[in-house]
GROMACS .gro file of C-alpha atoms in nm:
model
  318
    1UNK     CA    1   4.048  -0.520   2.339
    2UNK     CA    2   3.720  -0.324   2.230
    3UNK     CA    3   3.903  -0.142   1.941
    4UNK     CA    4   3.942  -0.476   1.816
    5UNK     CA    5   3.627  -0.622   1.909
    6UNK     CA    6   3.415  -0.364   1.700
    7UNK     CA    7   3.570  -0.433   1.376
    8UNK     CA    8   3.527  -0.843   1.418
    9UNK     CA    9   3.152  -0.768   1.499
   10UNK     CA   10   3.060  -0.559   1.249
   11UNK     CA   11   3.219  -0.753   0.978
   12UNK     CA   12   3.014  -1.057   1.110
   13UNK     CA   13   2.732  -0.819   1.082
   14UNK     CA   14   2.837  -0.736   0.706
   15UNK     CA   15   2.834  -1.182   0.627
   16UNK     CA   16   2.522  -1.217   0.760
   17UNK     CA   17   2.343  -0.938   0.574
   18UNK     CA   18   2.541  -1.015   0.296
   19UNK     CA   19   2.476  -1.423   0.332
   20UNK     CA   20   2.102  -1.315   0.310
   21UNK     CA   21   2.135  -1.091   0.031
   22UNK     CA   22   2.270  -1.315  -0.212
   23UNK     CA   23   1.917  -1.553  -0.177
   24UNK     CA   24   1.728  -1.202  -0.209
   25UNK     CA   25   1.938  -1.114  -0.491
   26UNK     CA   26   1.880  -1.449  -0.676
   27UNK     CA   27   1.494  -1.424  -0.605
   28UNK     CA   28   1.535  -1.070  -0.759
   29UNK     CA   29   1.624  -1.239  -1.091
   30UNK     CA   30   1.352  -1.446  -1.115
   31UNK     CA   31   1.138  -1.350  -1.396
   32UNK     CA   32   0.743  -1.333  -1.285
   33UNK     CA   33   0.456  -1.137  -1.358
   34UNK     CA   34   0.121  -1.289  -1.166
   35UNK     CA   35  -0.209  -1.231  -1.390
   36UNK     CA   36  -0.500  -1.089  -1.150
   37UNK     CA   37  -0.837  -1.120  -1.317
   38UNK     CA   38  -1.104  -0.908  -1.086
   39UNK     CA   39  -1.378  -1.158  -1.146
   40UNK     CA   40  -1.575  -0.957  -0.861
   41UNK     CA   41  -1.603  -0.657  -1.121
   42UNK     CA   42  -1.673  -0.879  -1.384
   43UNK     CA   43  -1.949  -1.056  -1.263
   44UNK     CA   44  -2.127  -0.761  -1.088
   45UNK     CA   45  -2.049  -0.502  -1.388
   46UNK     CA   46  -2.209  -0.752  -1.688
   47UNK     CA   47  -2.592  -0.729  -1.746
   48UNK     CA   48  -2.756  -1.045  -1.662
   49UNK     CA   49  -2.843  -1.106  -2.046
   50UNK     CA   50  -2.441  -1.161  -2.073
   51UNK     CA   51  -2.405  -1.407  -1.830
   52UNK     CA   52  -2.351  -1.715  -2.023
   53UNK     CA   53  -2.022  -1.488  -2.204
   54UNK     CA   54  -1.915  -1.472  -1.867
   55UNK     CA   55  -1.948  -1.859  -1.773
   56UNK     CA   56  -1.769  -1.989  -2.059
   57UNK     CA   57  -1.468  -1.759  -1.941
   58UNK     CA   58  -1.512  -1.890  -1.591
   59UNK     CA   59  -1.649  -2.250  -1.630
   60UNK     CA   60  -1.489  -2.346  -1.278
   61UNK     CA   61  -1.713  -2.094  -1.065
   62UNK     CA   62  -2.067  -2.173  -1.223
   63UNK     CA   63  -2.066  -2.539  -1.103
   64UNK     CA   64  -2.346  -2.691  -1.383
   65UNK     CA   65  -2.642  -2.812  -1.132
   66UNK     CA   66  -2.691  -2.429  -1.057
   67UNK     CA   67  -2.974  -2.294  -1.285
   68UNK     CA   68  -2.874  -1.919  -1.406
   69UNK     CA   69  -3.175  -1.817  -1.202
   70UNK     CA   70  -2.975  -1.830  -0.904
   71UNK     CA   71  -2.665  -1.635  -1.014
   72UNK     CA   72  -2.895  -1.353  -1.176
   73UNK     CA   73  -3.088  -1.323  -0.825
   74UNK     CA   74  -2.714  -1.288  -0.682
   75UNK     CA   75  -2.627  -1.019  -0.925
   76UNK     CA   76  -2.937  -0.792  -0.834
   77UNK     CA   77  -2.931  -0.873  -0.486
   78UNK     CA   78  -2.929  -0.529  -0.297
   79UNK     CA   79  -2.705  -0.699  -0.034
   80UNK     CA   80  -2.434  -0.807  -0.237
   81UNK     CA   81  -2.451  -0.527  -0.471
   82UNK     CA   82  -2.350  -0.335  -0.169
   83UNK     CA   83  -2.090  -0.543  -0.047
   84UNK     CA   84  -1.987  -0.529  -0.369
   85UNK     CA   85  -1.952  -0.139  -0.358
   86UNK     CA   86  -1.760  -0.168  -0.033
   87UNK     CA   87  -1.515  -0.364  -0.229
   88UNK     CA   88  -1.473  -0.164  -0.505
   89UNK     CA   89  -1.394   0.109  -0.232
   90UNK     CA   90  -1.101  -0.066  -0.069
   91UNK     CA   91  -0.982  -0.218  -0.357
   92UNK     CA   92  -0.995   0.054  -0.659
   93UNK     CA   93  -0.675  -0.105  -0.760
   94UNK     CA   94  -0.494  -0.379  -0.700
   95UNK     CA   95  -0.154  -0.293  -0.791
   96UNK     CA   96   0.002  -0.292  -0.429
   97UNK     CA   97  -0.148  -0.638  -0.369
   98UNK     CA   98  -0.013  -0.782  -0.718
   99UNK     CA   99   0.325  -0.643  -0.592
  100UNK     CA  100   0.328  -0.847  -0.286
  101UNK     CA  101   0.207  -1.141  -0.534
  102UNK     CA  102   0.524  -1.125  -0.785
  103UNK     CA  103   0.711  -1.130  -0.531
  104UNK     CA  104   0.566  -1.411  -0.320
  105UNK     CA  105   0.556  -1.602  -0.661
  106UNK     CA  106   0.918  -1.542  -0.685
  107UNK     CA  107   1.012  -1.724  -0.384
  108UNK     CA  108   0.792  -2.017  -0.397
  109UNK     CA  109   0.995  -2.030  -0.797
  110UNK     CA  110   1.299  -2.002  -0.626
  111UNK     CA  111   1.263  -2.314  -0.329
  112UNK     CA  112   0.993  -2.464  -0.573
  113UNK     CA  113   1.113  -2.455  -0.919
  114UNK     CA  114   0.814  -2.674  -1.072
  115UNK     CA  115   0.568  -2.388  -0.882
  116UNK     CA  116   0.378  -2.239  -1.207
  117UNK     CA  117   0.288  -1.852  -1.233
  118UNK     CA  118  -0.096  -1.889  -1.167
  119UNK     CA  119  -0.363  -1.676  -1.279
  120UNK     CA  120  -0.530  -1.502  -0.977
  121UNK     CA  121  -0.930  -1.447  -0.960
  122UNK     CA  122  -1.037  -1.192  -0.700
  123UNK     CA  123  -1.379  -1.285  -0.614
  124UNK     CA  124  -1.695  -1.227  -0.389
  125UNK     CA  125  -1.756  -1.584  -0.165
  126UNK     CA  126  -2.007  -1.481   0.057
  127UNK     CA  127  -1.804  -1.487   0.326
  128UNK     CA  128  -1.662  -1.820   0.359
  129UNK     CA  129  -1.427  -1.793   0.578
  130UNK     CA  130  -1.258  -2.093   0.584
  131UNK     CA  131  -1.162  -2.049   0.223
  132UNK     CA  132  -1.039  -1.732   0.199
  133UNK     CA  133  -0.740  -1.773   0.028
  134UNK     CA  134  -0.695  -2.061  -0.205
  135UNK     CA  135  -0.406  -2.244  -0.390
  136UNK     CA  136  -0.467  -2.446  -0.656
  137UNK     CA  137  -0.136  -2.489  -0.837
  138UNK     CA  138  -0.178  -2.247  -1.167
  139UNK     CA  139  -0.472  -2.046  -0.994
  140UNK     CA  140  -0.493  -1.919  -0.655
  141UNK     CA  141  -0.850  -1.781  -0.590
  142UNK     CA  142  -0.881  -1.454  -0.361
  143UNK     CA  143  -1.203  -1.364  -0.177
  144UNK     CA  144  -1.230  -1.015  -0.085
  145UNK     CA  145  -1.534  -0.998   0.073
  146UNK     CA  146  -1.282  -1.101   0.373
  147UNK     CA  147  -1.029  -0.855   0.379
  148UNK     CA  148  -1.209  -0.540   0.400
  149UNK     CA  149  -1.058  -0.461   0.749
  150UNK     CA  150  -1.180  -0.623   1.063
  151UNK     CA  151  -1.402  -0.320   1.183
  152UNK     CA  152  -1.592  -0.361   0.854
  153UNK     CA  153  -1.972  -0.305   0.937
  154UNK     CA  154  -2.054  -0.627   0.713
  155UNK     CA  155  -1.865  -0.854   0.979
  156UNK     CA  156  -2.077  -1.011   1.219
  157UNK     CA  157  -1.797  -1.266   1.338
  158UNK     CA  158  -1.573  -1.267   1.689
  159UNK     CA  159  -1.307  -1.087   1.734
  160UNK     CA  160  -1.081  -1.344   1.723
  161UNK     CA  161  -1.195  -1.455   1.343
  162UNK     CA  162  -1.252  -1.029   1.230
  163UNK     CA  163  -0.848  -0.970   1.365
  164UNK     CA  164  -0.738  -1.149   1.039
  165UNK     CA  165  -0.994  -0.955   0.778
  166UNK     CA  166  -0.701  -0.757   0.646
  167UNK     CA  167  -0.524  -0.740   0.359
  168UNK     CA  168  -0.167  -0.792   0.515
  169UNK     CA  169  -0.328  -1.188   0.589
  170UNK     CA  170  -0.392  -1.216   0.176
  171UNK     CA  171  -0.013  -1.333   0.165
  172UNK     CA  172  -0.055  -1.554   0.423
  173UNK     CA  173  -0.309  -1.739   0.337
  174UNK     CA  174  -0.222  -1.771   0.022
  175UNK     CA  175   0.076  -1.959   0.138
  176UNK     CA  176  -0.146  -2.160   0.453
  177UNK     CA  177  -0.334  -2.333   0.090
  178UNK     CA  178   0.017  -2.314  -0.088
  179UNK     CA  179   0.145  -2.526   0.211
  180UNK     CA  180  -0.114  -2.825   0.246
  181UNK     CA  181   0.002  -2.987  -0.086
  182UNK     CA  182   0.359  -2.940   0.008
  183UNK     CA  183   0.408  -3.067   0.393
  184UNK     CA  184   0.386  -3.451   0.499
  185UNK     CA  185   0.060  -3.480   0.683
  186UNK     CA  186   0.077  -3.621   1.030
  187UNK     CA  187   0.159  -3.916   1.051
  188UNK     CA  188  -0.055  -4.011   1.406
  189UNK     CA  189  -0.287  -3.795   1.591
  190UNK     CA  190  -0.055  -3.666   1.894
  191UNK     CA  191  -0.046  -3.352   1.998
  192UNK     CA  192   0.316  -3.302   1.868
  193UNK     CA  193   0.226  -3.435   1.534
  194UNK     CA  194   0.007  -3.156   1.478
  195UNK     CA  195   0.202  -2.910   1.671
  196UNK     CA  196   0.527  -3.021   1.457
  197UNK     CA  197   0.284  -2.985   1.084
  198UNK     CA  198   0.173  -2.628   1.224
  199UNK     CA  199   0.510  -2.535   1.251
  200UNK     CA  200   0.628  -2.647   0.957
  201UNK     CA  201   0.329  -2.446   0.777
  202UNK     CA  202   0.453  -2.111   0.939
  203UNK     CA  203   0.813  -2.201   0.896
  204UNK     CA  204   0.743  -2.189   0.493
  205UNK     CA  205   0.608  -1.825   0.560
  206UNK     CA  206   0.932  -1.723   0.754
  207UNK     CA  207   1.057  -1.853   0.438
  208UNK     CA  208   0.847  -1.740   0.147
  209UNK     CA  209   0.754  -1.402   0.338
  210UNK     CA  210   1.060  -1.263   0.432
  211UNK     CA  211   0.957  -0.895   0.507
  212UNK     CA  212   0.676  -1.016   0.741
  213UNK     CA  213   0.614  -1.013   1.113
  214UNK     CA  214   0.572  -1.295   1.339
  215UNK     CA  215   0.246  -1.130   1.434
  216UNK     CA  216   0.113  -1.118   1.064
  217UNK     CA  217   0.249  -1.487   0.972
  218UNK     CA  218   0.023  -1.679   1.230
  219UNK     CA  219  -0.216  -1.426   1.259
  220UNK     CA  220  -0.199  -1.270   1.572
  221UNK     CA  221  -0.163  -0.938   1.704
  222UNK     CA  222   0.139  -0.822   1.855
  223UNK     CA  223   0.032  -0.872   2.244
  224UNK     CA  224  -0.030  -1.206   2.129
  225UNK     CA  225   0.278  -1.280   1.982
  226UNK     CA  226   0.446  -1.069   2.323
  227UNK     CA  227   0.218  -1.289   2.555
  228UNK     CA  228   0.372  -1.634   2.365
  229UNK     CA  229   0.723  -1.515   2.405
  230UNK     CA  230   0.673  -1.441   2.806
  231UNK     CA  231   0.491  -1.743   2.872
  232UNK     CA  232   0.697  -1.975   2.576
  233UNK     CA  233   0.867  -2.155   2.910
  234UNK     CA  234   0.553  -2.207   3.108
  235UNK     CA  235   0.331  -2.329   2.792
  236UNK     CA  236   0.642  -2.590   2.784
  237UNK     CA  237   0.644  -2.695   3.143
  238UNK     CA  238   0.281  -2.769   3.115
  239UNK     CA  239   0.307  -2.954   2.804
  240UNK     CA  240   0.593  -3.156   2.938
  241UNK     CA  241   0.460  -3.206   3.305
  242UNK     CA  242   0.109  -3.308   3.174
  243UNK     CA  243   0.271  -3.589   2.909
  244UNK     CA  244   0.093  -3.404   2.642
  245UNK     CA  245   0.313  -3.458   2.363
  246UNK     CA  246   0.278  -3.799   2.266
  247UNK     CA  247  -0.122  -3.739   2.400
  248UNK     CA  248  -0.390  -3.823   2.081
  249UNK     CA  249  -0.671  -3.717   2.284
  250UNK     CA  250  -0.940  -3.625   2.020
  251UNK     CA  251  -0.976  -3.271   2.267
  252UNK     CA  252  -0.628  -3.129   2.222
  253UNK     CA  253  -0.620  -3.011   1.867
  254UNK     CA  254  -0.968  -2.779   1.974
  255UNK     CA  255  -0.737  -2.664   2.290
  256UNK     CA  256  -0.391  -2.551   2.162
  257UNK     CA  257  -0.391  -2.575   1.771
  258UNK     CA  258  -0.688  -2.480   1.611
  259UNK     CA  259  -0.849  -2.145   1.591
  260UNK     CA  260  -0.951  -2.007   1.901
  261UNK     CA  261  -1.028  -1.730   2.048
  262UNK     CA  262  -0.822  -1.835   2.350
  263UNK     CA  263  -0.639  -2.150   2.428
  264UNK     CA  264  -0.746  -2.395   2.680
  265UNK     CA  265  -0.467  -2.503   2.979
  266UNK     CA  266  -0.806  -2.486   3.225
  267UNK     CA  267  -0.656  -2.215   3.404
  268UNK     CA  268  -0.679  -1.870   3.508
  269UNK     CA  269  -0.472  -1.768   3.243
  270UNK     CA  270  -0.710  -1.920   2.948
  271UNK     CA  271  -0.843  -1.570   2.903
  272UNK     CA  272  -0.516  -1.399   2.838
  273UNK     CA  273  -0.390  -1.656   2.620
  274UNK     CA  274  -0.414  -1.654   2.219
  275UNK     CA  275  -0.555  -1.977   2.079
  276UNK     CA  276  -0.321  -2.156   1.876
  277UNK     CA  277  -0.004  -2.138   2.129
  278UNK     CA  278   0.045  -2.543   2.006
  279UNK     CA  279   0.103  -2.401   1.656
  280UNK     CA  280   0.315  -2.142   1.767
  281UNK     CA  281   0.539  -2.367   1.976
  282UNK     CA  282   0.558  -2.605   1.670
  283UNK     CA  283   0.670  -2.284   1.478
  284UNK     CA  284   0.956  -2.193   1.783
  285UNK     CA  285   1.071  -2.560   1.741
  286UNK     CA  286   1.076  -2.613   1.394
  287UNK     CA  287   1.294  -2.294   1.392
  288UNK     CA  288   1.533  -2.478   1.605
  289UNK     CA  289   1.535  -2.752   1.446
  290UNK     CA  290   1.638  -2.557   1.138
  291UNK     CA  291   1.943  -2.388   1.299
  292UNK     CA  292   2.103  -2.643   1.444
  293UNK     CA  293   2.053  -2.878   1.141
  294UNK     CA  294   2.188  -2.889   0.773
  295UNK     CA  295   1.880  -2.983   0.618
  296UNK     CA  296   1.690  -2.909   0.293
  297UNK     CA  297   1.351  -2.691   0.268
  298UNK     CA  298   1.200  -3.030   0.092
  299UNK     CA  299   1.340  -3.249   0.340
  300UNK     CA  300   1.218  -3.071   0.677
  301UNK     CA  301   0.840  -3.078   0.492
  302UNK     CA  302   0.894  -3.455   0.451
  303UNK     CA  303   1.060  -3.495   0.809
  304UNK     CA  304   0.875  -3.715   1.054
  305UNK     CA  305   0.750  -3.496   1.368
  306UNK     CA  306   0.929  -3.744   1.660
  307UNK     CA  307   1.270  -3.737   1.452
  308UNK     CA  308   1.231  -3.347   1.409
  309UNK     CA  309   1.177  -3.284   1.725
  310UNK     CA  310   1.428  -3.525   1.884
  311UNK     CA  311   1.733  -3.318   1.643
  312UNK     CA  312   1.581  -2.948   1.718
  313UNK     CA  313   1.770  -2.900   2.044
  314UNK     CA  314   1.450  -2.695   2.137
  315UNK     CA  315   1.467  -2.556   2.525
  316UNK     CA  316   1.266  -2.239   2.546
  317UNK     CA  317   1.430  -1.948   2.755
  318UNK     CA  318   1.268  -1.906   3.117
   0.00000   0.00000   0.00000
């Protein structure tokens, strides 16, 4: 029987790869070349009696109630001509990250035809970082002040926030602004709703990021991600057992969905928790939802949360 048995699996092994190659294969044809404009070395390398050349070039970062004054005190500020330096030092180049941008581009042209190639701008935000990445359908705005590693000496944040100063979170985030104009918002304030739009956000990456780990799609190391899979049944059972779900108490969003540095059950086990396990419970059930459902990409972003989650079959493993 095992003579036989060999053969059958690895042929099934063979139609899966194969089944996923043909997508990657089709993405591979897709014609794109992303433009990156390094608007950091621009604005830092031009004398200050230039600057107006370099507003008319960039209308849409000099917004027109800032006097020059202000932007030539930026220039020859010792502080940011330093940070700027740092920058320059981690990124001499670029050409690895415009790599990973073709080919992101390429898949959000292959499930999104209408997406545009954009124009990138690498710039200097002073370290907004909320907005580090940002979509804005031909021009997705990069801010590397935030990715210079999270044991940068500039970084005065928590741990929690520095963990996702790298470069392999550019991608990422790219997609996280990518995502907001493509996924239904919620539709009421439950917990599931937002749960449900979370995992619909990180679903796209699984889609549009192919290569990545789990750990680098949501942002977490990988003890986090190893701490979600051990404790995916428990997180359930108090979710279920506490009628959570269908809560919209104004307090969960801050406790399981939002960034964190731990998540808040009230329990011993707050402290050895990642914040965000909502979001990646959303993720685990939009997943299953997806498997045992014949539906489009479009379609799922559209899908209400209650009907999604009622058709994803999702039981976590104890």
């Amino acid at each position: 029987m095992k003579k036989y048995l060999l053969p059958f699996v690895i042929c099934v092994l063979f139609a899966s790869c194969d089944k996923k190659s043909k997508v990657e294969k089709e993405v591979e044809k897709i014609p794109m070349s992303v433009k990156v404009e390094r608007f950091d070395k621009i604005f830092y390398e031009t004398p200050a009696a230039e600057l107006n050349k370099v507003k008319l070039k960039y209308p849409y970062l000099f917004p027109s109630a800032t006097p020059d004054a202000v932007w030539i005190e930026k220039m020859n500020n010792p502080l940011n001509r330093e940070l700027y330096t740092e920058i320059q030092k981690k990124y001499p180049n670029f050409e690895k990250v415009n790599n990973e941008l073709d080919e992101l581009f390429r898949h959000m042209k292959y499930y999104f035809p209408e997406t545009k190639s954009p124009k990138v701008i690498t710039l200097i935000s002073e370290m907004d970082y909320q907005n580090k990445a940002i979509y804005a359908d031909s021009l997705v705005l990069i801010s590397l002040d935030l990715y210079l590693g999270k044991n940068h000496k500039f970084y005065e944040f928590p741990d929690y926030l520095r963990q996702n100063f790298e470069t392999s979170q550019i991608m990422p985030d790219i997609v996280s602004s990518f995502a907001a104009g493509k996924i239904a918002p919620p539709t009421d304030k439950t917990l599931l709703s937002y749960m449900i739009y979370s995992g619909k956000e990180l679903y796209l990456k699984d889609i549009l990021l192919p290569e990545m780990s789990d750990a680098d799609r949501i942002g977490y190391t990988p003890e986090q991600i190893k701490w979600c899979e051990e404790n995916e049944a428990y997180m359930w059972s108090y979710f279920i057992e506490g009628k959570l779900l269908y809560d919209s108490d104004s307090k969960l969003p801050n406790r399981f969905i939002n960034v964190a540095p731990f998540s808040k059950f009230y329990l011993e086990i707050d402290n050895e928790s990642p914040g965000r396990v909502g979001t990646w419970v959303g993720w685990q059930i939009v997943r299953s939802f997806m498997k045992n459902n014949e539906v489009s990409l479009q379609d799922l972003l559209r899908m209400d949360a209650v009907e999604l989650f009622n058709k994803s079959k999702y039981k976590p493993q104890k």
